[in-house]
Tab-separated table of C-alpha atoms in Angstrom:
chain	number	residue	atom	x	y	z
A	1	UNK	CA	57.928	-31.159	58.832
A	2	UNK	CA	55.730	-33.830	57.701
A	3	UNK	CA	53.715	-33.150	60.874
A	4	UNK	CA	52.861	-29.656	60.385
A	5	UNK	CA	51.532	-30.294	56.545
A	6	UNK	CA	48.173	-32.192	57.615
A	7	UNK	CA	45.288	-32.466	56.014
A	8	UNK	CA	43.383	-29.935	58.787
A	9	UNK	CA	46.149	-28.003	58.638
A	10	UNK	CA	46.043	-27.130	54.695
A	11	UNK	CA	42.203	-27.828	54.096
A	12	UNK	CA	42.167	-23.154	55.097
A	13	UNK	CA	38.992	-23.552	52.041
A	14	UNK	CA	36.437	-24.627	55.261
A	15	UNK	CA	36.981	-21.142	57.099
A	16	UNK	CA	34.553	-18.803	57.654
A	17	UNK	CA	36.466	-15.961	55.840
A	18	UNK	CA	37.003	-17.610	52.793
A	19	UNK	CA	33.309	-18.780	52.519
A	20	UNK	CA	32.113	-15.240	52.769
A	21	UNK	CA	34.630	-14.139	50.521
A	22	UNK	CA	33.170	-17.062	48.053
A	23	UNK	CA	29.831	-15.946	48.620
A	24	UNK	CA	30.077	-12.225	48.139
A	25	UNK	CA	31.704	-13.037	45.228
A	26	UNK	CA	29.455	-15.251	43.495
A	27	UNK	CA	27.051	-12.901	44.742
A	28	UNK	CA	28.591	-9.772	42.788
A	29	UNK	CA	28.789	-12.651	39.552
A	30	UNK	CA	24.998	-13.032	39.496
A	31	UNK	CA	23.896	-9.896	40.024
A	32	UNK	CA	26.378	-8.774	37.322
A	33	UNK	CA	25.286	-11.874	34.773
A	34	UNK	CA	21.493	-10.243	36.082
A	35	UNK	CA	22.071	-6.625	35.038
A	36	UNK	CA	23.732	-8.070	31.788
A	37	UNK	CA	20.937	-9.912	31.165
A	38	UNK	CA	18.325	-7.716	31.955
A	39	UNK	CA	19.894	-5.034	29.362
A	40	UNK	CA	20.355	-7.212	26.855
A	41	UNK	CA	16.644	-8.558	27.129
A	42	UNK	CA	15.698	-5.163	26.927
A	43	UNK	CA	18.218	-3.628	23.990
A	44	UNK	CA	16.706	-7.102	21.855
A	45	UNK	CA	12.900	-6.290	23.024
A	46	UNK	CA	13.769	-2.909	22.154
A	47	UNK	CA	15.302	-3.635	18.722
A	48	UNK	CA	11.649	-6.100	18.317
A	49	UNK	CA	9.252	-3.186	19.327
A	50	UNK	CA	10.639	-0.851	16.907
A	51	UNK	CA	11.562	-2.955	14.099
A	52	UNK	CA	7.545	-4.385	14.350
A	53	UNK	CA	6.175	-0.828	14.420
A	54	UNK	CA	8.363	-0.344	11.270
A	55	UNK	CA	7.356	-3.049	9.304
A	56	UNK	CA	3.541	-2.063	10.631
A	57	UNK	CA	4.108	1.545	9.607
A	58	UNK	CA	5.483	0.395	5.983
A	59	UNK	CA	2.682	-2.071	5.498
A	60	UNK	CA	-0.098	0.346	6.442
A	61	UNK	CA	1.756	3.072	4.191
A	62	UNK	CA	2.015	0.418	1.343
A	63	UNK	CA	-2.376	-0.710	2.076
A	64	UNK	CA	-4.114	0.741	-0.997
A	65	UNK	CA	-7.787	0.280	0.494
A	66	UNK	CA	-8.465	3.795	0.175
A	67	UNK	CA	-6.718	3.795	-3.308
A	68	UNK	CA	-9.523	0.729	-4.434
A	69	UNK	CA	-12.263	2.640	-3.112
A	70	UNK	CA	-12.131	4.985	-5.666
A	71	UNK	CA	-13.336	2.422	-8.018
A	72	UNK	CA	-15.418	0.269	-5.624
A	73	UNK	CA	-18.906	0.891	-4.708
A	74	UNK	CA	-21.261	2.555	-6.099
A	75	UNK	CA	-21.288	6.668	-4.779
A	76	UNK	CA	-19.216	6.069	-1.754
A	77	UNK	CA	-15.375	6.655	-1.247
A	78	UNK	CA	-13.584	6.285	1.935
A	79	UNK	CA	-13.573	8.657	5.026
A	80	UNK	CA	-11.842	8.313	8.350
A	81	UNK	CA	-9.495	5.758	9.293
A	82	UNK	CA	-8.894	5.695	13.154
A	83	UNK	CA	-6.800	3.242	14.841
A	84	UNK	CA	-8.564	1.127	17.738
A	85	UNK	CA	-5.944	-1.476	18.567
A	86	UNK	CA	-2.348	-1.871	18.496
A	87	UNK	CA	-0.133	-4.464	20.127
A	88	UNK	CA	3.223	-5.906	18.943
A	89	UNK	CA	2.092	-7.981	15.991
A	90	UNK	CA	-0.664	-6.162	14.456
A	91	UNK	CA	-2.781	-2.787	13.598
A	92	UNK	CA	-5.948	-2.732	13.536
A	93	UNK	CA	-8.118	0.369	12.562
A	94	UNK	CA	-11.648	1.386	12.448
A	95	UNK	CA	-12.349	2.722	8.719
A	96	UNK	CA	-15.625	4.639	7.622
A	97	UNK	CA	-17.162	4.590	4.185
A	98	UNK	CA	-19.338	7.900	3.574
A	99	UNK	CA	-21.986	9.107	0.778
A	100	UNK	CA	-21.845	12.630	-0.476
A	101	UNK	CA	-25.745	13.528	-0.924
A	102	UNK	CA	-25.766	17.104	-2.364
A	103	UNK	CA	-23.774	18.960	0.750
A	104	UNK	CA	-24.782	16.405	3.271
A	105	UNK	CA	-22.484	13.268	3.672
A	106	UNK	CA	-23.861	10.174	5.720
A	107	UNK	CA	-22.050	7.776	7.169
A	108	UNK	CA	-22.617	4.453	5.242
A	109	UNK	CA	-20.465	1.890	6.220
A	110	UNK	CA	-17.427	0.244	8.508
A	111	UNK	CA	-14.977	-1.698	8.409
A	112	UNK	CA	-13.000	-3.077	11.112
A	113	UNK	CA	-9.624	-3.528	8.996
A	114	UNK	CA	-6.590	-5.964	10.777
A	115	UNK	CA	-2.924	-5.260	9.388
A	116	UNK	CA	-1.185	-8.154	10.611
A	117	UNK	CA	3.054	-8.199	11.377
A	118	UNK	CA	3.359	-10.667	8.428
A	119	UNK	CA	0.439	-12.309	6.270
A	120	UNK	CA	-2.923	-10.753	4.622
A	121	UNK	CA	-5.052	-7.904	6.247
A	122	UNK	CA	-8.005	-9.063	7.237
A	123	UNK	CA	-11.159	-7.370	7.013
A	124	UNK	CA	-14.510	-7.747	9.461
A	125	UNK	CA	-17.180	-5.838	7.052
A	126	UNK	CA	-20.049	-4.702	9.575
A	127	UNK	CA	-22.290	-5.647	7.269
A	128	UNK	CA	-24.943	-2.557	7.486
A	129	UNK	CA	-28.081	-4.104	5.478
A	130	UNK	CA	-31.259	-5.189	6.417
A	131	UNK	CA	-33.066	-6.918	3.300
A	132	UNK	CA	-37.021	-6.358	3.244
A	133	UNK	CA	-39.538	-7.524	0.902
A	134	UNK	CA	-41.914	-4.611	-0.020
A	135	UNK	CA	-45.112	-5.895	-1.070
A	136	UNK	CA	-46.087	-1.881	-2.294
A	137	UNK	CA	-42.769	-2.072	-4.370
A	138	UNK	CA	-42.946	-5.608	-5.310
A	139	UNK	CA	-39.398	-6.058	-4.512
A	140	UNK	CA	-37.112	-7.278	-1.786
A	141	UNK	CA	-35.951	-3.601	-0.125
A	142	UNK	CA	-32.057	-3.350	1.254
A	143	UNK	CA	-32.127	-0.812	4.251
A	144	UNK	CA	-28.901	0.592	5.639
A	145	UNK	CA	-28.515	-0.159	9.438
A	146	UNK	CA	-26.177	2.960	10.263
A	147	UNK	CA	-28.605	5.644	8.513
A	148	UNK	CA	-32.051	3.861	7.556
A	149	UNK	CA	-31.637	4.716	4.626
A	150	UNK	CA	-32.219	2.415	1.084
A	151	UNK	CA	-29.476	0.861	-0.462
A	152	UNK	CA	-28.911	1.138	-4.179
A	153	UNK	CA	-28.197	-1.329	-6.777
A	154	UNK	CA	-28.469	-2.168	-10.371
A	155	UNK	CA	-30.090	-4.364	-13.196
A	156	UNK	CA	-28.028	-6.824	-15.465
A	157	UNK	CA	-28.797	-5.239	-19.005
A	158	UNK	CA	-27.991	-9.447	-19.940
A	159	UNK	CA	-30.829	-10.707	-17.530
A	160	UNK	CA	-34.619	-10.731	-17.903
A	161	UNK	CA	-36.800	-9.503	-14.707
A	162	UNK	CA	-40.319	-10.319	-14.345
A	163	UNK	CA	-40.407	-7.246	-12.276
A	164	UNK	CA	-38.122	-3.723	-13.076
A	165	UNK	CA	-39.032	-0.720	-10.680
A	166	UNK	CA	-39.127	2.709	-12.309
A	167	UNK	CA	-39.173	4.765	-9.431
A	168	UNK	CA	-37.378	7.850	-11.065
A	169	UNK	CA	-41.202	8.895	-11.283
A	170	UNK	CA	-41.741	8.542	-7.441
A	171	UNK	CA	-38.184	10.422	-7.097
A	172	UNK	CA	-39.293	13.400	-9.175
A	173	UNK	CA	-42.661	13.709	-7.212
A	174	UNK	CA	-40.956	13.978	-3.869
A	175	UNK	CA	-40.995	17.506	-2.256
A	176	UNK	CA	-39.008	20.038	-3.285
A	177	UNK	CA	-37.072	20.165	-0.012
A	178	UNK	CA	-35.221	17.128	-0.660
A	179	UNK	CA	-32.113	15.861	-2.602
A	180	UNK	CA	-32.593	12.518	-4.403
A	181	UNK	CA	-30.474	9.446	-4.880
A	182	UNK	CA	-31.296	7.172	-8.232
A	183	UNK	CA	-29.528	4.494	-9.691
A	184	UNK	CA	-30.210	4.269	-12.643
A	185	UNK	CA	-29.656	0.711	-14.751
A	186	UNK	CA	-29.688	0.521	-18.663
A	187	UNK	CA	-31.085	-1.736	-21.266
A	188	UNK	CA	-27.520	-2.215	-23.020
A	189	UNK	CA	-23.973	-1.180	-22.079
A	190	UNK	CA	-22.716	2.071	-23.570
A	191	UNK	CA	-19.585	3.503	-24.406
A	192	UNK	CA	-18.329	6.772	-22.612
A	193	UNK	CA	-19.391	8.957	-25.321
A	194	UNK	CA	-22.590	7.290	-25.695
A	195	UNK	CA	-23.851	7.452	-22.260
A	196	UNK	CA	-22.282	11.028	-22.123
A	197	UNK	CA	-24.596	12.024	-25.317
A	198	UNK	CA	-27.865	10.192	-23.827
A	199	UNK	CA	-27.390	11.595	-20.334
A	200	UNK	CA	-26.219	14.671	-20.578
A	201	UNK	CA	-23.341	15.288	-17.211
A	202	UNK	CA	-25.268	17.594	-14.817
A	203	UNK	CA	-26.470	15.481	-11.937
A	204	UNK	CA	-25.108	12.425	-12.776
A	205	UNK	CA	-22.355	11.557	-9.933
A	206	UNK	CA	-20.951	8.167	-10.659
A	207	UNK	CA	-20.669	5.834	-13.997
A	208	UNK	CA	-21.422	1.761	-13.321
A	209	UNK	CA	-18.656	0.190	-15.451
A	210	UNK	CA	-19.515	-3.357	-17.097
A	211	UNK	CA	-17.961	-6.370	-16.226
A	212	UNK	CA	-19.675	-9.283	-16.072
A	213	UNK	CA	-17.556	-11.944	-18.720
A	214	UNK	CA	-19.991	-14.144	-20.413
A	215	UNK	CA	-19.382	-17.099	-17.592
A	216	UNK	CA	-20.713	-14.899	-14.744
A	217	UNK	CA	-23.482	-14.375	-16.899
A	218	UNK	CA	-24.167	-17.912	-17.841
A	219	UNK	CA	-24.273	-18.539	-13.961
A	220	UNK	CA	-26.385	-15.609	-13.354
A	221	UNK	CA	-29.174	-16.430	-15.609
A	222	UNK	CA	-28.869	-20.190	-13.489
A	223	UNK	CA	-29.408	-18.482	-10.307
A	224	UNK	CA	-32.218	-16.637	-11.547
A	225	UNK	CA	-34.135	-19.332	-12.553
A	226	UNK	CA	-33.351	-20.858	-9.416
A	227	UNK	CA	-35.004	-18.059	-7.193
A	228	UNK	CA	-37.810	-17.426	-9.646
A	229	UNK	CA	-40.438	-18.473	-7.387
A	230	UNK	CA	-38.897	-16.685	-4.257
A	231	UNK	CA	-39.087	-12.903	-5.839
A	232	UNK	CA	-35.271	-12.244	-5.301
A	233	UNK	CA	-33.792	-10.796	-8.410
A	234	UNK	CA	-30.212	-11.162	-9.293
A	235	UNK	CA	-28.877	-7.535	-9.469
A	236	UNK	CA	-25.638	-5.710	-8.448
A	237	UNK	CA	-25.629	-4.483	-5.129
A	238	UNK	CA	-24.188	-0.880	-4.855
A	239	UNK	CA	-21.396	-1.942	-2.649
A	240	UNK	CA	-20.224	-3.956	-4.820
A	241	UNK	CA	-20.021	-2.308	-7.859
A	242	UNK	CA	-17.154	-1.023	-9.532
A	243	UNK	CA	-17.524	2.492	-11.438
A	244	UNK	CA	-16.146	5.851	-11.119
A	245	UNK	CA	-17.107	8.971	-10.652
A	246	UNK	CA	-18.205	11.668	-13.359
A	247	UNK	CA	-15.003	14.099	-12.825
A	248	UNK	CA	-15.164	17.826	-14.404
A	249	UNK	CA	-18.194	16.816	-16.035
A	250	UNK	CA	-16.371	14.448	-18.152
A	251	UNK	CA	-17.098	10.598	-18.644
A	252	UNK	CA	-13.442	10.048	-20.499
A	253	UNK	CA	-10.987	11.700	-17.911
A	254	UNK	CA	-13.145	9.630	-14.685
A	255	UNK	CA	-12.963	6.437	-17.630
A	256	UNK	CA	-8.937	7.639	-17.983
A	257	UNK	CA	-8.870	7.719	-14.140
A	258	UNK	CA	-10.546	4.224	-13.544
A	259	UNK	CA	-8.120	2.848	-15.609
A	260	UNK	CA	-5.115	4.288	-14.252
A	261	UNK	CA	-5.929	2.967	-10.482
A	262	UNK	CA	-6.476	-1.108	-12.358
A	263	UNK	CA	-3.041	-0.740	-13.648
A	264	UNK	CA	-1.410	0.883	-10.713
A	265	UNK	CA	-2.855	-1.849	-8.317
A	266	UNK	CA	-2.255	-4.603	-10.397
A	267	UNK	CA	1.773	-3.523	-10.740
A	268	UNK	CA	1.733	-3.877	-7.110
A	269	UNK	CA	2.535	-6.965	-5.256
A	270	UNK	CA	-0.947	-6.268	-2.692
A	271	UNK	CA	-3.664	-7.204	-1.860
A	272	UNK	CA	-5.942	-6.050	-4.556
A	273	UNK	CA	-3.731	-7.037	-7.737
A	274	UNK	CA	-5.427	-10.272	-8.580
A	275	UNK	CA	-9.050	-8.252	-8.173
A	276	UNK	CA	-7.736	-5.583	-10.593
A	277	UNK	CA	-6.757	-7.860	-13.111
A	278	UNK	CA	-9.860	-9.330	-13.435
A	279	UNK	CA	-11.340	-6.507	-13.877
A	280	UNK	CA	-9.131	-5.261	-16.279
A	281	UNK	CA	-9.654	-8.445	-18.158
A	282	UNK	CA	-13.159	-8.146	-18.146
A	283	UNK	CA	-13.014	-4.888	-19.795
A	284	UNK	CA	-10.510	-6.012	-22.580
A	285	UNK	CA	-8.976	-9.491	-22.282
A	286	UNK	CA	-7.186	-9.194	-25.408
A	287	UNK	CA	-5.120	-6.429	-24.399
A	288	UNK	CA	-4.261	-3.367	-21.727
A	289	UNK	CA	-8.017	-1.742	-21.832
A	290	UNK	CA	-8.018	1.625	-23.237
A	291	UNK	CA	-11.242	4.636	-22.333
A	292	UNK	CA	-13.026	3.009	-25.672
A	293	UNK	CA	-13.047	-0.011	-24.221
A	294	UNK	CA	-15.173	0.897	-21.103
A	295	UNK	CA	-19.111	0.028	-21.082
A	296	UNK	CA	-21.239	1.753	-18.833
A	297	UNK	CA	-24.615	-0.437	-17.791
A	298	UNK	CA	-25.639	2.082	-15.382
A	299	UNK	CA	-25.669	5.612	-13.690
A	300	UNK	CA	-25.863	7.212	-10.342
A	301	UNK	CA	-27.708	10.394	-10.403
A	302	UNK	CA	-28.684	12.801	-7.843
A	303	UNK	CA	-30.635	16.318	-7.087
A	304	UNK	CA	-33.964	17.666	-6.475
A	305	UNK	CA	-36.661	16.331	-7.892
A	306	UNK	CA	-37.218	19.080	-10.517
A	307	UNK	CA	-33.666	18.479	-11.287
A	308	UNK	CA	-34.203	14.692	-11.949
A	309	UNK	CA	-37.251	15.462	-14.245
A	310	UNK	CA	-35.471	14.861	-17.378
A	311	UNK	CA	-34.638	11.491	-16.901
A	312	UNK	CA	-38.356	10.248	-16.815
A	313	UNK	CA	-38.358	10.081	-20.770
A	314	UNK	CA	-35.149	8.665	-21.458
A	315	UNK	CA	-35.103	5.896	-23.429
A	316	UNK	CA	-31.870	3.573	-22.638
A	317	UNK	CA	-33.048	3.763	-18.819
A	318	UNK	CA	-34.242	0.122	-18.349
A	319	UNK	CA	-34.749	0.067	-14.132
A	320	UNK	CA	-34.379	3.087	-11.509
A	321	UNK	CA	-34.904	2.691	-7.935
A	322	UNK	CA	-34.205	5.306	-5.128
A	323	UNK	CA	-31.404	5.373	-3.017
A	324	UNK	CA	-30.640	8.370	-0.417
A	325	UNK	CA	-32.470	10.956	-0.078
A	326	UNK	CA	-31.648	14.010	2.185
A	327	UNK	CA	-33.427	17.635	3.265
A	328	UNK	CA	-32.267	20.687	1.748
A	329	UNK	CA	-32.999	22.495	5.173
């Protein structure tokens, strides 16, 4: 008995059949751990996809750029957004800023805006202006790259100028095919009703709201004396301005409507709430600002130049210089 229970005799694990038995089924293991696998790597890169495009659909829905531009540069509001990358972890989207000149709107500006899976959008501003000095206008000229066309801004009513243009005179002379673009900047702030009594509301598009605190003008007034010599004047760039525009030819419901956008962004946890409140404390720092609170340093006015003609002899009108200007026909 002892003879037939060897070691060869037991050790049946070495024979052919029972390695390919062994084989095929380790074989049917790995490709089974394999298809396992593969699903689950694709059920989780699934679940990743579409939980990203969520959060990047919720996070575009929640981005209040178009919101802000309502009360952000000066005769502009936002156009077309148009998406020119996505991927996984961000959104990013071509956005156009026009200018309504009579029935003609220009394109004036781009942004390329970045909405990222988590963190802060970012923002690549094409930046569209070419800065000229003018030795005719005695001024340093801002050109739009996208159009040609000039660039408006406006005069601190705090500031002193050796030079302020006054080229609502050249605007009015201009031929009576054309529609006219003027900023107009004033020698004090104004109230709503004020600048609504001195003005008049036909032609006037778009109200420049004060709000320069008395620091930024301290620092101002620096910077001017430190560019004295080099003929660059410290004004407000159109762009950059906040304002509003002049809505059923009423200065209190567009003042009403400013304020409502500062208080809805600065409720929100975004991007724009610290920017808001600023500018709602620069406007009344005391308290929630209220229409009578809101000082208007300057206007945006446009039509033909017989149109325009009654703003030559106003007297509050400290600077106006020519933005736009488009053909009739």
């Amino acid at each position: 008995m002892s003879e037939k229970n060897t070691t060869d005799e037991i050790d049946f694990t070495s024979k052919s059949s029972f390695q390919n038995v062994m084989n095929k089924a380790k074989r049917k293991q790995t490709v089974k751990y394999f298809i396992i696998t593969t699903i689950t790597t694709i059920f989780l890169l699934a679940v990743i996809y579409i939980g990203s495009q969520q959060i990047l659909e919720k996070r575009r829905a929640d981005d209040r750029s178009m919101t802000y531009s309502l009360i952000h540069g000066a005769n502009t509001h936002q156009g077309s957004a148009s998406p020119s990358d996505s991927n996984l972890f961000s959104y990013t989207q071509e956005i156009a800023y026009e200018k309504q000149i009579g029935d003609r709107v220009i394109l004036w500006d781009t942004d390329s805006v970045t909405i990222p899976l988590f963190g802060k959008r970012r923002v690549n501003e094409s930046g569209t202006e070419t800065k000229i000095f003018s030795e005719r206008e005695k001024r340093y000229v801002n050109f739009n790259q996208l159009n040609g066309e000039r660039e408006i801004e406006f005069y601190f009513p705090q500031l002193t100028y050796t030079y302020l243009p006054k080229e609502i005179t050249a605007a009015t002379e201009l031929g009576n095919n054309k529609i006219v673009e003027v900023a107009l900047s004033f020698k004090k702030p104004l109230t709503l009703h004020e600048a609504s009594k001195i003005l008049g509301t036909d032609n006037v598009n778009w109200l420049w709201v004060d709000t320069s605190t008395d620091a930024q003008v301290k620092e101002y007034k620096k910077e001017a004396l430190m560019k004295e010599n080099e003929r660059h004047a410290i004004t407000q760039g159109g762009g950059s301005a906040y304002g509003f525009e002049v809505m059923d030819s009423d200065f209190e419901i567009g003042g009403q409507f400013f304020l409502n956008i500062i208080k809805t962004l600065s409720l929100e946890d975004g991007n724009y709430q610290s920017k808001v409140k600023k500018l709602a404390n620069s406007i009344n720092e005391k308290s929630s600002p209220k229409v009578s609170d809101i000082r208007i340093s300057g206007a945006v006015v446009t039509g033909t130049p017989k149109e325009l003609e009654r703003f030559n002899n106003i007297d509050i009108i400290r600077a106006s210089l020519i933005g736009a200007t488009v053909d009739i026909y």
